[in-house]
Amino acid sequence: MSSTNKDAGASPASPTRRAKKLLAPSVKYEIFLQLVRGETTINAAAEAAGVDRSTIMKLRQVAKEGAMAALSASKPGVGKTPRDVELEAANAEVARLSEAVKELAVKLTLLEGKGGSGWR
């Protein structure tokens, strides 16, 4: 068999394309902080991390959107964490479902009473 570009790990369409590299969340956060503080550029961060500059641009966008969502959800002085908000929502859902089960139990009891012992 002859050697092909696939054997070498590169495709003919993109000979300079880098292999996909996954960065740990802590590394992404540190890169984001360096960008925000002006300690590095997108190009320098991409080169240092061994990723494409579009990866760094996406990282910066995701971090900004996440920060904005967290800030808009936070209420200064209230002290609720996202976990507290989630827990309140879950408790409200449990209460709603409990009421629905009670209503269905009452309806079932009434239907069984009218129908006699059809199910027994």
XYZ file of C-alpha atoms in Angstrom:
120
model
C 0.000 0.000 0.000
C 1.180 3.491 -0.708
C 1.312 6.282 1.848
C -1.409 8.942 1.586
C -2.077 12.277 3.217
C -4.537 10.547 5.564
C -1.697 8.398 6.830
C 0.264 11.544 7.627
C -2.667 13.008 9.575
C -3.413 15.911 7.228
C -6.204 16.269 4.708
C -5.479 17.674 1.248
C -8.053 20.454 1.739
C -6.434 21.889 4.881
C -2.768 20.933 5.260
C -2.144 23.528 8.016
C -5.210 22.771 10.119
C -4.384 21.964 13.738
C -5.719 18.916 15.524
C -8.563 19.777 17.880
C -7.245 20.546 21.345
C -9.496 20.697 24.393
C -8.607 23.220 27.067
C -9.447 22.738 30.729
C -11.973 25.228 32.157
C -9.305 26.692 34.446
C -7.030 27.290 31.446
C -9.866 28.951 29.537
C -10.604 31.193 32.505
C -6.968 32.203 32.866
C -6.761 33.032 29.157
C -9.936 35.105 29.469
C -8.515 37.010 32.451
C -5.288 37.697 30.570
C -7.285 39.062 27.647
C -9.435 41.257 29.896
C -6.394 42.633 31.745
C -4.656 43.350 28.446
C -1.772 41.025 29.302
C -2.025 39.166 26.005
C -3.555 39.383 22.560
C -5.838 36.905 20.850
C -3.011 35.816 18.556
C -0.517 35.393 21.390
C -3.035 33.509 23.549
C -3.893 31.180 20.683
C -0.248 30.476 19.974
C 0.572 29.889 23.653
C -2.395 27.516 24.081
C -1.748 25.737 20.796
C -5.192 26.486 19.407
C -6.642 28.479 16.539
C -7.353 32.158 17.168
C -11.070 31.512 16.467
C -11.043 29.248 19.547
C -9.804 32.151 21.676
C -12.367 34.500 20.146
C -15.168 32.012 20.928
C -13.797 31.533 24.462
C -13.924 35.288 25.025
C -17.502 35.486 23.681
C -18.747 32.564 25.802
C -17.101 33.964 28.937
C -18.646 37.393 28.372
C -22.118 35.940 27.738
C -21.840 33.704 30.816
C -20.749 36.605 32.982
C -23.579 38.795 31.695
C -26.150 36.055 32.362
C -24.826 35.499 35.886
C -24.763 39.225 36.617
C -28.278 39.783 35.326
C -29.546 36.856 37.440
C -27.879 38.123 40.601
C -29.720 40.488 42.903
C -27.364 42.569 45.063
C -28.188 42.283 48.742
C -30.574 39.373 48.240
C -27.869 36.755 48.539
C -29.505 34.062 46.397
C -27.178 31.870 44.435
C -28.196 30.248 41.149
C -28.512 27.019 43.145
C -30.967 28.716 45.544
C -33.063 29.916 42.615
C -33.029 26.425 41.095
C -34.011 24.889 44.433
C -36.935 27.303 44.809
C -38.138 26.430 41.311
C -37.860 22.704 42.069
C -39.789 23.115 45.343
C -42.515 25.050 43.537
C -42.766 22.254 40.966
C -43.006 19.629 43.735
C -45.829 21.610 45.380
C -47.653 21.964 42.058
C -47.363 18.248 41.317
C -48.476 17.351 44.850
C -51.643 19.392 44.385
C -52.281 17.735 41.019
C -51.902 14.273 42.579
C -54.331 15.210 45.371
C -56.904 16.411 42.847
C -56.562 13.217 40.822
C -56.888 11.086 43.962
C -60.135 12.860 44.863
C -61.493 12.367 41.326
C -60.528 8.690 41.379
C -62.210 8.209 44.744
C -65.392 9.831 43.450
C -65.381 7.727 40.278
C -64.845 4.521 42.217
C -67.693 5.442 44.545
C -70.132 6.024 41.659
C -69.097 2.981 39.672
C -69.355 0.484 42.458
C -66.766 -2.214 42.718
C -65.859 -2.389 39.030
C -62.132 -2.334 39.705
C -62.061 -4.616 42.710
